[in-house]
Amino acid sequence: MSEKEQEIVVKIKRFSQDKGNYWQEYKVNVDRFTQMTEVLRRIKTEQDPSLSYRASCHMAVCGSCGMKINGEPRLACKTLALDIVKKYNSNVITLEPMDYFQPIKDLVVDLDDFYDRMFKVKPRLYPDKEVLEGKAEQRLKPEDQRELWKFEQCIWCGLCVSGCPSVRNDPEFLGPAAHAKGYRFLADPRDTIYEERLKILIDSSWRCTYCYQCFNVCPRDVEPVTTIKKTRAHTRFLKDRSAVAEIGEKHIEAIEESIKDSGMIKEAEVYLKTYGVIASLTDLIYAFQNGKLKYAFVKEMKVKNMDQIRKIMGD
Amino acid sequence: MKVAYYPGCATHGLSKDVDIATKKVADVLGLELVEVEDWNCCGGGFLDERDEKVHTALNLRNLSNVEKMGLEKMVTPCSVCLQSHRLASTKYKENRDLRKEVDKKLKEANINYSGKATAEHIVWILVRDVGLEKIKSNVKKPLTGLKVGAYYGCQMLRPEQVMGFEPSFHPHSMEDLISVTGATPVSFPMQTACCGFPLMGSNPKIGLKLAYNVMNSAKSKEADIMVHPCSLCHLQLDVTQLKVKAEFNLPWTMPAIYITQLLGLSFGFSAEELGISKIAQQILKEKGVI
């Protein structure tokens, strides 16, 4: 082992139909250039050919090597072994399959559910008929490309979905990656199926809980949660809204009105406008039972320099 | 030490007890909290979906007011307010197109923001600037025997590249603060999961399910009570606690108090002085803490 090399202990959570889950340890010498996919390749070729994992491009483009590294959803190819040693101050690195998806063998998971969600949002451009027939061409303005570019970078790795709490609790939520892909086409001025895309995306967009896990784990900095926020801004253009989208829109309108009116969120007003009198009264009863009712009637302040707020908000 | 204090709307509303406890604890520790003059709402984590420029400009207005006060650190007890301000100042620095439009708005409203003032969380200030030793030296009534679930929630930790205080998958600030009170910190699987509050305005059924998941996870590790760092988690896990109990027909509760309420108890304040809720008081009495 050269001076610049270091031994790491790799603990891998393995799985097979026969044995179920079990942990296995390997020791590997690495240097500062060694990616976790290279660590896995060495284990498989030099120590244990029975180990299964996916990896292809080794350059954060194909998205196949998604897994949990020390508990973090990451691409193994984009993760240097010694960076993890440094971050956690330990030469022991754990590898596990991504959460949420069914493991098939070791670090390989079943991505059928992920692909189903991605295809539900029609992940391709539907151009104008004349363009398809070669009679016209469609150009994208630089400002439109700048809006779309970030959201186009999704490599379908599934890490964001594996970390998303809404997906695992709400089967009607399409998931962050599908929303990133859906918004990328919803906002593309060359696309011709805007109404259809709205119908697919709006209800689901109101099922995101804004936990920012997708933003946190995305290896391509796509910010799926940002696309969900941007999609919600289109709700007003949809005529037949689901109950979830309807109440969500009301809630945001109430928040915006409250800030426009006072520079603050007046909780009581926002509550009433969103949920109506009966639901608000029910919640007041819970607040009373917990001794919190006194705070529901705290006199709300108002920003003194409302002129600044009005100028910012464009009134 | 003097820092600008941004309570946020919930901390001056239904989560007023967060404000009360934070000020009491800061006072004991010699941390001077000066409320930001004429602060406005950060957008509550939602306004940016209506208009990113407006959201950014409103948050920068608060930070510019901090600069006018001659201060650079703006501390908030609310993770959503924290994230809102940090996302706004990060986007303003990194997105040239957005910055141009925001600058126009700021100019129209006669607001100057130099970029020096930044938002910080009260937990960060307590752990990093005040220091655990100083906090420990003020503990008059160690909370021995109380098992406290350390809950972080989302926005104090994520996105890690914007928040940056501690690793978002392996944080330890809350456990550190619990330890100095003499209580036993309890880590649990869902401690960095979402409490479901942001879903309460659109899909409350799943919002309550997420709250239940967190409470149940803390329960599974035998915590007596949880502490959290957010005025909006407070609405979900404290004010809405009994709603979760009714929705899932639970025979138990898992009360959640704000981190400075726990510190305040160990400093010798009474539960009433700290505004601690009835169900939390009940558990604290059972455990002999109050």
Coordinates of C-alpha atoms in Angstrom, one line a residue:
Chain A
M1 CA 0.0 0.0 0.0
S2 CA 1.5 3.3 -1.0
E3 CA 1.7 6.2 1.5
K4 CA -1.2 8.0 -0.1
E5 CA -3.5 4.9 0.1
Q6 CA -5.7 4.1 3.0
E7 CA -7.6 1.0 4.0
I8 CA -11.4 1.4 4.3
V9 CA -13.9 -1.1 5.7
V10 CA -17.0 -1.4 3.5
K11 CA -20.1 -2.8 5.2
I12 CA -22.6 -3.8 2.6
K13 CA -26.3 -4.6 3.3
R14 CA -26.8 -7.6 1.1
F15 CA -30.1 -9.2 0.1
S16 CA -31.1 -12.4 -1.7
Q17 CA -34.4 -14.3 -2.0
D18 CA -32.8 -17.2 -0.2
K19 CA -31.0 -15.5 2.6
G20 CA -33.0 -12.3 3.1
N21 CA -31.0 -9.3 4.4
Y22 CA -27.6 -9.6 6.0
W23 CA -24.5 -7.4 6.4
Q24 CA -21.1 -8.3 4.9
E25 CA -17.7 -6.5 5.4
Y26 CA -14.9 -6.0 2.9
K27 CA -11.6 -4.2 3.2
V28 CA -10.3 -2.2 0.3
N29 CA -7.3 0.1 -0.3
V30 CA -8.2 3.4 -1.8
D31 CA -6.6 6.7 -2.7
R32 CA -8.0 10.2 -3.1
F33 CA -9.3 9.4 -6.6
T34 CA -11.2 6.2 -5.8
Q35 CA -14.9 6.4 -6.6
M36 CA -17.3 4.1 -4.7
T37 CA -18.1 2.4 -8.0
E38 CA -14.4 1.5 -8.2
V39 CA -14.5 0.2 -4.6
L40 CA -17.5 -2.0 -5.6
R41 CA -15.7 -3.2 -8.8
R42 CA -12.6 -4.2 -6.8
I43 CA -14.7 -6.1 -4.3
K44 CA -16.6 -7.9 -7.0
T45 CA -13.6 -8.8 -9.2
E46 CA -11.0 -9.4 -6.5
Q47 CA -12.9 -10.6 -3.5
D48 CA -16.5 -11.7 -4.0
P49 CA -18.1 -12.3 -7.5
S50 CA -21.5 -12.9 -5.9
L51 CA -22.0 -9.2 -5.0
S52 CA -24.6 -7.4 -7.2
Y53 CA -24.7 -3.7 -7.9
R54 CA -25.5 -1.5 -10.9
A55 CA -23.0 0.9 -12.5
S56 CA -22.5 2.0 -16.0
C57 CA -21.1 5.4 -17.0
H58 CA -19.0 6.2 -13.9
M59 CA -19.6 9.9 -14.6
A60 CA -23.0 10.8 -13.1
V61 CA -24.8 10.6 -16.4
C62 CA -26.5 7.3 -16.5
G63 CA -28.0 7.3 -13.0
S64 CA -27.7 3.6 -12.5
C65 CA -25.5 3.5 -9.3
G66 CA -27.9 5.1 -6.9
M67 CA -27.6 3.7 -3.3
K68 CA -27.4 4.8 0.3
I69 CA -23.8 5.6 1.4
N70 CA -23.5 6.1 5.1
G71 CA -27.3 6.6 5.1
E72 CA -27.3 9.3 2.4
P73 CA -28.9 8.6 -1.0
R74 CA -26.0 9.2 -3.5
L75 CA -24.6 8.1 -6.8
A76 CA -21.7 5.8 -6.0
C77 CA -19.7 7.0 -9.0
K78 CA -20.0 10.7 -7.9
T79 CA -18.8 9.8 -4.4
L80 CA -15.1 9.5 -3.6
A81 CA -14.4 7.0 -0.8
L82 CA -12.0 9.4 1.1
D83 CA -14.5 12.3 1.0
I84 CA -16.9 10.1 3.0
V85 CA -14.1 9.1 5.3
K86 CA -13.3 12.7 5.9
K87 CA -17.0 13.8 6.3
Y88 CA -17.8 11.2 8.9
N89 CA -14.3 10.9 10.4
S90 CA -14.4 7.2 10.1
N91 CA -12.9 4.6 7.6
V92 CA -16.0 2.5 7.9
I93 CA -18.4 3.1 5.0
T94 CA -21.9 1.5 4.9
L95 CA -23.6 0.8 1.6
E96 CA -27.3 0.0 1.4
P97 CA -29.8 -0.3 -1.5
M98 CA -32.0 2.8 -2.0
D99 CA -35.0 3.1 0.3
Y100 CA -38.6 2.7 -0.9
F101 CA -37.8 0.4 -3.9
Q102 CA -38.0 -3.4 -3.5
P103 CA -34.5 -4.9 -3.5
I104 CA -33.8 -7.6 -6.1
K105 CA -30.4 -8.6 -5.1
D106 CA -27.9 -6.8 -2.9
L107 CA -27.7 -3.1 -4.0
V108 CA -29.9 -3.7 -7.1
V109 CA -33.5 -2.5 -6.7
D110 CA -36.6 -2.8 -8.8
L111 CA -37.2 0.5 -10.6
D112 CA -40.4 -0.5 -12.4
D113 CA -42.5 1.7 -10.1
F114 CA -40.1 4.7 -10.7
Y115 CA -40.3 4.3 -14.5
D116 CA -44.1 4.0 -14.3
R117 CA -44.3 7.4 -12.6
M118 CA -41.9 8.9 -15.0
F119 CA -43.9 7.7 -18.1
K120 CA -47.1 9.0 -16.6
V121 CA -46.0 12.6 -17.1
K122 CA -45.4 12.0 -20.9
P123 CA -41.6 12.7 -20.7
R124 CA -41.1 14.0 -24.2
L125 CA -41.8 17.0 -26.3
Y126 CA -45.1 17.1 -28.3
P127 CA -44.2 19.5 -31.0
D128 CA -46.5 21.3 -33.5
K129 CA -47.8 19.3 -36.5
E130 CA -46.1 21.6 -38.9
V131 CA -42.8 21.1 -37.2
L132 CA -43.2 17.3 -37.4
E133 CA -43.9 17.5 -41.1
G134 CA -40.8 19.6 -41.6
K135 CA -42.8 22.7 -42.7
A136 CA -41.7 24.9 -39.9
E137 CA -39.1 25.0 -37.2
Q138 CA -39.4 26.0 -33.6
R139 CA -36.8 28.0 -31.9
L140 CA -36.3 28.3 -28.2
K141 CA -35.5 31.8 -26.8
P142 CA -32.4 31.9 -24.6
E143 CA -34.5 33.1 -21.6
D144 CA -36.8 30.1 -22.0
Q145 CA -33.8 27.7 -22.3
R146 CA -32.4 29.2 -19.1
E147 CA -35.6 28.4 -17.3
L148 CA -35.7 24.9 -18.5
W149 CA -32.0 23.9 -18.5
K150 CA -31.7 23.1 -14.8
F151 CA -34.8 20.9 -14.8
E152 CA -33.7 19.0 -17.9
Q153 CA -30.7 17.6 -16.1
C154 CA -32.6 14.7 -14.4
I155 CA -30.8 11.4 -15.1
W156 CA -33.7 9.2 -13.8
C157 CA -31.5 7.8 -10.9
G158 CA -34.5 7.6 -8.5
L159 CA -32.6 9.0 -5.5
C160 CA -35.1 11.7 -4.9
V161 CA -38.0 9.3 -5.0
S162 CA -36.2 7.0 -2.6
G163 CA -35.9 9.9 -0.1
C164 CA -39.4 11.3 -0.5
P165 CA -41.9 10.9 2.4
S166 CA -44.9 11.9 0.4
V167 CA -44.4 9.1 -2.2
R168 CA -44.3 6.4 0.4
N169 CA -47.4 7.7 2.2
D170 CA -49.5 8.9 -0.7
P171 CA -49.9 6.6 -3.8
E172 CA -51.4 9.5 -5.7
F173 CA -48.3 11.6 -5.6
L174 CA -46.2 11.2 -8.7
G175 CA -42.9 11.9 -7.0
P176 CA -40.2 14.5 -7.4
A177 CA -38.5 13.2 -10.5
A178 CA -41.7 12.9 -12.5
H179 CA -42.6 16.4 -11.5
A180 CA -39.2 17.8 -12.6
K181 CA -39.7 16.1 -15.9
G182 CA -43.3 17.1 -16.2
Y183 CA -42.6 20.8 -15.5
R184 CA -39.7 20.8 -17.9
F185 CA -42.3 20.2 -20.7
L186 CA -45.1 22.1 -19.1
A187 CA -43.0 25.2 -19.3
D188 CA -41.6 24.5 -22.8
P189 CA -43.2 27.0 -25.2
R190 CA -42.7 24.5 -28.1
D191 CA -44.9 21.8 -26.4
T192 CA -48.6 21.5 -27.6
I193 CA -50.3 19.5 -24.8
Y194 CA -50.3 22.1 -22.0
E195 CA -53.9 21.3 -20.9
E196 CA -53.3 17.6 -20.8
R197 CA -50.1 18.1 -18.8
L198 CA -51.9 20.4 -16.3
K199 CA -54.5 17.6 -15.7
I200 CA -51.7 15.1 -15.0
L201 CA -49.6 17.3 -12.8
I202 CA -51.7 19.7 -10.8
D203 CA -53.4 17.5 -8.2
S204 CA -50.2 15.6 -7.6
S205 CA -48.2 18.9 -7.1
W206 CA -50.4 19.7 -4.1
R207 CA -49.4 16.4 -2.5
C208 CA -45.8 17.4 -2.0
T209 CA -44.8 18.3 1.5
Y210 CA -41.9 20.6 0.8
C211 CA -39.5 18.6 2.9
Y212 CA -36.6 19.5 0.5
Q213 CA -35.2 16.0 0.6
C214 CA -35.3 15.8 -3.2
F215 CA -33.4 19.1 -3.4
N216 CA -30.9 17.8 -0.9
V217 CA -30.1 14.5 -2.5
C218 CA -30.3 15.2 -6.2
P219 CA -26.8 14.5 -7.7
R220 CA -27.6 16.9 -10.6
D221 CA -28.9 19.8 -8.7
V222 CA -32.3 19.6 -10.5
E223 CA -34.3 20.9 -7.5
P224 CA -37.5 18.9 -8.1
V225 CA -39.3 20.8 -5.3
T226 CA -38.8 24.0 -7.2
T227 CA -40.5 22.5 -10.2
I228 CA -43.4 21.5 -8.0
K229 CA -43.7 25.0 -6.7
K230 CA -43.6 26.4 -10.2
T231 CA -46.2 23.9 -11.3
R232 CA -48.6 24.9 -8.5
A233 CA -48.5 28.5 -10.0
H234 CA -50.4 27.0 -13.0
T235 CA -53.3 25.7 -10.9
R236 CA -55.4 28.8 -11.6
F237 CA -55.4 27.9 -15.3
L238 CA -57.1 24.5 -14.6
K239 CA -60.9 24.5 -14.7
D240 CA -61.7 21.1 -13.0
R241 CA -59.6 21.0 -9.9
S242 CA -59.5 18.1 -7.4
A243 CA -60.4 18.8 -3.8
V244 CA -56.7 18.7 -2.9
A245 CA -55.8 21.3 -5.5
E246 CA -58.8 23.5 -4.7
I247 CA -58.0 23.7 -0.9
G248 CA -54.3 24.2 -1.7
E249 CA -55.0 27.1 -4.0
K250 CA -57.3 28.7 -1.5
H251 CA -54.6 28.4 1.2
I252 CA -52.0 30.1 -0.9
E253 CA -54.4 32.8 -2.0
A254 CA -55.2 33.4 1.7
I255 CA -51.5 33.7 2.5
E256 CA -50.8 36.0 -0.3
E257 CA -53.7 38.3 0.5
S258 CA -52.7 38.4 4.2
I259 CA -49.2 39.5 3.4
K260 CA -50.5 42.1 0.9
D261 CA -52.9 43.4 3.5
S262 CA -50.6 43.5 6.5
G263 CA -47.1 42.3 5.6
M264 CA -47.8 39.3 7.9
I265 CA -49.6 36.0 7.9
K266 CA -52.7 36.5 10.1
E267 CA -53.2 32.9 11.1
A268 CA -56.9 33.2 12.1
E269 CA -57.8 34.8 8.7
V270 CA -55.8 32.3 6.7
Y271 CA -57.4 29.5 8.6
L272 CA -60.9 30.7 8.1
K273 CA -60.4 31.4 4.4
T274 CA -58.7 28.0 3.7
Y275 CA -60.9 25.7 5.8
G276 CA -64.1 27.5 6.5
V277 CA -65.8 28.1 9.8
I278 CA -66.6 24.6 10.9
A279 CA -63.1 23.1 10.4
S280 CA -61.5 26.2 12.0
L281 CA -63.7 25.8 15.1
T282 CA -62.8 22.1 15.4
D283 CA -59.1 23.0 15.4
L284 CA -59.8 25.7 18.0
I285 CA -61.3 23.0 20.3
Y286 CA -58.1 21.0 20.0
A287 CA -56.1 24.2 20.8
F288 CA -58.3 24.8 23.8
Q289 CA -57.8 21.2 25.1
N290 CA -54.1 21.7 24.9
G291 CA -54.1 25.0 26.6
K292 CA -53.1 26.9 23.5
L293 CA -56.3 28.8 22.7
K294 CA -55.0 32.0 24.3
Y295 CA -52.4 32.3 21.6
A296 CA -55.0 32.1 18.8
F297 CA -56.2 35.5 19.9
V298 CA -52.8 37.3 20.1
K299 CA -53.2 40.7 18.5
E300 CA -51.4 40.6 15.2
M301 CA -49.0 43.3 14.2
K302 CA -48.9 45.0 10.9
V303 CA -45.8 46.2 9.0
K304 CA -45.5 49.9 9.6
N305 CA -43.9 50.7 6.2
M306 CA -46.6 49.0 4.1
D307 CA -45.7 51.2 1.2
Q308 CA -42.5 49.1 0.8
I309 CA -44.5 45.9 0.9
R310 CA -47.0 47.2 -1.6
K311 CA -44.2 48.2 -4.0
I312 CA -42.5 44.8 -3.7
M313 CA -45.8 43.0 -4.3
G314 CA -46.6 45.1 -7.2
D315 CA -49.8 46.9 -6.1
Chain B
M1 CA -23.5 38.9 22.4
K2 CA -26.1 40.9 20.4
V3 CA -28.0 39.5 17.4
A4 CA -31.0 40.6 15.4
Y5 CA -34.1 38.5 16.3
Y6 CA -36.7 37.6 13.7
P7 CA -39.6 35.8 15.3
G8 CA -41.8 35.2 12.3
C9 CA -45.6 35.2 12.1
A10 CA -46.3 31.9 13.8
T11 CA -43.9 32.7 16.7
H12 CA -46.0 35.8 17.3
G13 CA -49.2 33.8 16.9
L14 CA -50.2 30.3 17.8
S15 CA -46.6 29.4 18.6
K16 CA -46.2 32.4 21.0
D17 CA -44.8 30.1 23.7
V18 CA -41.7 29.5 21.4
D19 CA -41.1 33.3 21.5
I20 CA -41.6 33.5 25.3
A21 CA -39.2 30.6 26.0
T22 CA -36.6 31.7 23.6
K23 CA -36.4 35.2 25.1
K24 CA -36.2 33.8 28.6
V25 CA -33.4 31.4 27.8
A26 CA -31.5 34.0 25.8
D27 CA -31.8 36.5 28.7
V28 CA -30.2 33.9 31.1
L29 CA -27.4 33.2 28.7
G30 CA -26.6 36.9 28.1
L31 CA -27.7 36.6 24.5
E32 CA -29.2 40.0 23.5
L33 CA -32.0 39.5 21.0
V34 CA -32.9 42.7 19.3
E35 CA -36.1 42.3 17.3
V36 CA -35.7 43.3 13.6
E37 CA -37.3 46.6 13.1
D38 CA -40.6 46.5 11.2
W39 CA -40.0 43.0 9.9
N40 CA -42.4 41.3 7.4
C41 CA -43.5 37.8 6.8
C42 CA -41.0 35.6 4.9
G43 CA -43.7 34.0 2.8
G44 CA -44.3 31.1 5.1
G45 CA -42.5 28.7 2.8
F46 CA -45.2 29.2 0.2
L47 CA -45.1 32.6 -1.4
D48 CA -42.2 31.7 -3.8
E49 CA -44.6 29.4 -5.6
R50 CA -46.7 32.5 -6.5
D51 CA -43.8 34.8 -7.3
E52 CA -40.1 34.1 -6.8
K53 CA -39.1 37.7 -7.2
V54 CA -41.6 39.0 -4.7
H55 CA -40.6 36.3 -2.2
T56 CA -36.9 37.1 -2.6
A57 CA -37.4 40.8 -2.3
L58 CA -39.6 40.5 0.9
N59 CA -36.9 38.3 2.6
L60 CA -34.1 40.7 1.6
R61 CA -36.2 43.6 3.0
N62 CA -35.8 41.9 6.4
L63 CA -32.1 41.3 6.0
S64 CA -31.6 44.9 4.9
N65 CA -33.3 46.1 8.1
V66 CA -30.8 44.0 10.0
E67 CA -28.0 45.7 8.2
K68 CA -29.6 49.1 9.1
M69 CA -29.4 48.0 12.7
G70 CA -25.6 47.6 12.3
L71 CA -25.9 43.8 12.7
E72 CA -25.1 40.8 10.4
K73 CA -26.6 37.8 12.1
M74 CA -30.4 37.5 12.1
V75 CA -31.5 34.7 14.3
T76 CA -34.9 33.0 14.1
P77 CA -36.5 30.2 16.1
C78 CA -38.5 29.1 13.1
S79 CA -36.9 26.6 10.6
V80 CA -39.2 27.7 7.8
C81 CA -38.4 31.4 8.2
L82 CA -34.7 30.4 8.4
Q83 CA -34.9 28.4 5.1
S84 CA -36.9 31.1 3.4
H85 CA -34.3 33.8 4.1
R86 CA -31.4 31.6 3.3
L87 CA -32.9 30.4 0.0
A88 CA -33.7 33.9 -0.9
S89 CA -30.2 35.3 -0.3
T90 CA -28.6 32.3 -2.0
K91 CA -30.8 32.6 -5.1
Y92 CA -30.1 36.4 -5.2
K93 CA -26.4 35.7 -5.2
E94 CA -26.4 32.8 -7.7
N95 CA -29.2 33.7 -10.2
R96 CA -28.2 36.7 -12.3
D97 CA -31.6 37.0 -14.0
L98 CA -33.5 36.9 -10.8
R99 CA -31.1 39.4 -9.1
K100 CA -31.8 42.0 -11.8
E101 CA -35.5 41.8 -11.3
V102 CA -35.2 41.7 -7.5
D103 CA -32.9 44.7 -7.6
K104 CA -35.5 46.6 -9.6
K105 CA -38.1 45.9 -6.9
L106 CA -35.8 46.8 -4.1
K107 CA -34.9 50.1 -5.8
E108 CA -38.6 51.0 -6.3
A109 CA -39.2 50.3 -2.6
N110 CA -36.1 52.2 -1.5
I111 CA -34.4 49.1 0.1
N112 CA -30.6 48.5 0.1
Y113 CA -29.2 45.1 0.8
S114 CA -25.5 44.7 0.7
G115 CA -25.4 40.9 1.1
K116 CA -23.7 40.9 4.6
A117 CA -26.7 40.0 6.8
T118 CA -27.6 36.3 6.9
A119 CA -30.2 34.2 8.6
E120 CA -29.2 31.8 11.4
H121 CA -31.1 29.4 13.5
I122 CA -31.3 29.9 17.3
V123 CA -30.0 26.3 17.7
W124 CA -26.9 27.2 15.7
I125 CA -26.3 30.3 17.8
L126 CA -26.8 28.3 21.0
V127 CA -24.5 25.5 20.1
R128 CA -21.8 27.4 18.2
D129 CA -21.7 30.9 19.6
V130 CA -23.0 30.6 23.2
G131 CA -21.5 27.2 23.6
L132 CA -22.6 24.0 25.4
E133 CA -20.4 24.7 28.4
K134 CA -22.0 28.0 29.1
I135 CA -25.5 26.6 28.7
K136 CA -24.5 23.7 31.1
S137 CA -23.3 26.2 33.7
N138 CA -26.8 27.7 33.8
V139 CA -28.6 24.4 34.5
K140 CA -30.1 24.7 37.9
K141 CA -32.5 21.8 37.7
P142 CA -31.1 18.9 35.7
L143 CA -33.8 17.0 33.9
T144 CA -32.5 13.6 35.0
G145 CA -34.5 10.6 34.1
L146 CA -36.4 12.3 31.2
K147 CA -36.0 10.6 27.8
V148 CA -36.2 13.3 25.1
G149 CA -36.6 12.5 21.4
A150 CA -34.4 14.8 19.3
Y151 CA -36.5 15.9 16.3
Y152 CA -35.0 18.1 13.6
G153 CA -37.6 18.2 10.9
C154 CA -36.7 19.5 7.5
Q155 CA -35.8 23.1 7.0
M156 CA -33.2 23.5 9.6
L157 CA -31.2 20.8 7.8
R158 CA -32.2 20.9 4.1
P159 CA -30.9 21.7 1.6
E160 CA -27.6 20.9 3.2
Q161 CA -25.7 23.0 0.7
V162 CA -27.8 26.1 1.7
M163 CA -28.1 25.5 5.4
G164 CA -24.6 24.1 6.0
F165 CA -24.5 23.9 9.8
E166 CA -24.4 20.1 10.2
P167 CA -24.7 17.0 8.1
S168 CA -28.4 16.6 7.2
F169 CA -28.4 12.8 7.5
H170 CA -26.4 12.7 10.8
P171 CA -27.1 15.9 12.7
H172 CA -26.3 16.1 16.4
S173 CA -27.1 19.6 17.6
M174 CA -30.4 18.7 19.2
E175 CA -28.9 15.7 21.0
D176 CA -26.1 18.0 22.2
L177 CA -28.5 20.5 23.7
I178 CA -30.7 17.8 25.3
S179 CA -27.6 16.3 26.9
V180 CA -26.6 19.5 28.7
T181 CA -30.0 19.7 30.4
G182 CA -29.3 16.4 32.1
A183 CA -32.0 14.7 30.1
T184 CA -31.2 11.6 28.0
P185 CA -31.3 12.3 24.3
V186 CA -33.1 9.7 22.2
S187 CA -32.4 9.3 18.5
F188 CA -35.1 7.8 16.4
P189 CA -35.4 6.7 12.8
M190 CA -37.8 9.5 11.7
Q191 CA -36.0 12.4 13.5
T192 CA -35.1 14.2 10.2
A193 CA -38.4 13.3 8.5
C194 CA -41.1 15.8 7.7
C195 CA -43.8 16.5 10.4
G196 CA -46.4 17.1 7.6
F197 CA -47.2 20.7 8.4
P198 CA -46.8 22.0 4.8
L199 CA -49.4 19.5 3.7
M200 CA -52.1 20.7 6.1
G201 CA -53.1 23.4 3.7
S202 CA -53.8 21.0 0.8
N203 CA -53.8 17.4 1.9
P204 CA -54.3 17.2 5.6
K205 CA -55.0 13.5 5.7
I206 CA -51.4 12.7 4.6
G207 CA -50.1 15.7 6.6
L208 CA -51.5 14.1 9.8
K209 CA -50.1 10.7 8.7
L210 CA -46.6 12.2 8.5
A211 CA -47.0 13.7 12.0
Y212 CA -48.1 10.3 13.3
N213 CA -45.0 8.6 11.7
V214 CA -42.7 11.0 13.5
M215 CA -44.5 10.6 16.9
N216 CA -44.7 6.8 16.5
S217 CA -41.0 6.6 15.6
A218 CA -40.1 8.5 18.8
K219 CA -42.5 6.3 20.8
S220 CA -40.8 3.1 19.4
K221 CA -37.5 4.3 20.9
E222 CA -39.2 4.9 24.2
A223 CA -38.9 8.7 24.3
D224 CA -41.1 10.4 26.9
I225 CA -41.4 13.6 25.0
M226 CA -39.9 15.2 21.9
V227 CA -38.1 18.5 21.3
H228 CA -38.1 20.3 18.0
P229 CA -36.6 23.5 16.5
C230 CA -39.4 25.0 14.5
S231 CA -42.5 27.2 15.2
L232 CA -44.4 25.4 12.4
C233 CA -43.4 21.9 13.6
H234 CA -44.8 23.3 16.9
L235 CA -48.2 23.8 15.3
Q236 CA -48.2 20.3 13.9
L237 CA -46.7 18.4 16.8
D238 CA -47.9 20.4 19.7
V239 CA -51.1 22.3 18.8
T240 CA -52.3 19.5 16.4
Q241 CA -51.1 16.7 18.6
L242 CA -54.6 15.9 19.9
K243 CA -56.0 15.9 16.4
V244 CA -53.4 13.2 15.4
K245 CA -54.3 11.3 18.5
A246 CA -58.0 11.3 17.5
E247 CA -57.4 10.6 13.8
F248 CA -55.3 7.5 14.5
N249 CA -57.2 6.5 17.6
L250 CA -54.1 6.4 19.7
P251 CA -54.0 5.4 23.4
W252 CA -50.9 7.6 23.9
T253 CA -49.5 11.1 23.1
M254 CA -46.0 12.1 22.2
P255 CA -45.9 15.8 23.3
A256 CA -43.4 18.0 21.5
I257 CA -42.0 21.1 23.1
Y258 CA -39.7 23.7 21.6
I259 CA -35.9 23.2 22.4
T260 CA -35.7 26.5 24.4
Q261 CA -38.7 25.3 26.5
L262 CA -36.6 22.3 27.5
L263 CA -33.6 24.5 28.2
G264 CA -35.8 26.8 30.2
L265 CA -37.1 24.0 32.4
S266 CA -33.5 23.1 33.2
F267 CA -32.7 26.7 34.0
G268 CA -35.4 26.6 36.6
F269 CA -38.4 28.3 34.9
S270 CA -41.8 26.8 35.5
A271 CA -43.7 25.0 32.8
E272 CA -46.4 27.8 33.0
E273 CA -43.8 30.5 32.6
L274 CA -42.5 28.8 29.4
G275 CA -46.1 28.3 28.0
I276 CA -45.7 24.5 27.9
S277 CA -48.9 22.8 26.7
K278 CA -51.2 20.8 28.9
I279 CA -50.3 17.4 27.5
A280 CA -46.6 18.0 27.8
Q281 CA -47.0 19.2 31.4
Q282 CA -48.9 15.9 32.1
I283 CA -45.9 13.8 31.0
L284 CA -43.4 16.1 32.7
K285 CA -45.3 15.7 35.9
E286 CA -45.4 11.9 35.5
K287 CA -41.7 11.9 35.0
G288 CA -41.1 14.1 38.1
V289 CA -39.6 16.9 36.1
I290 CA -42.1 19.5 37.2

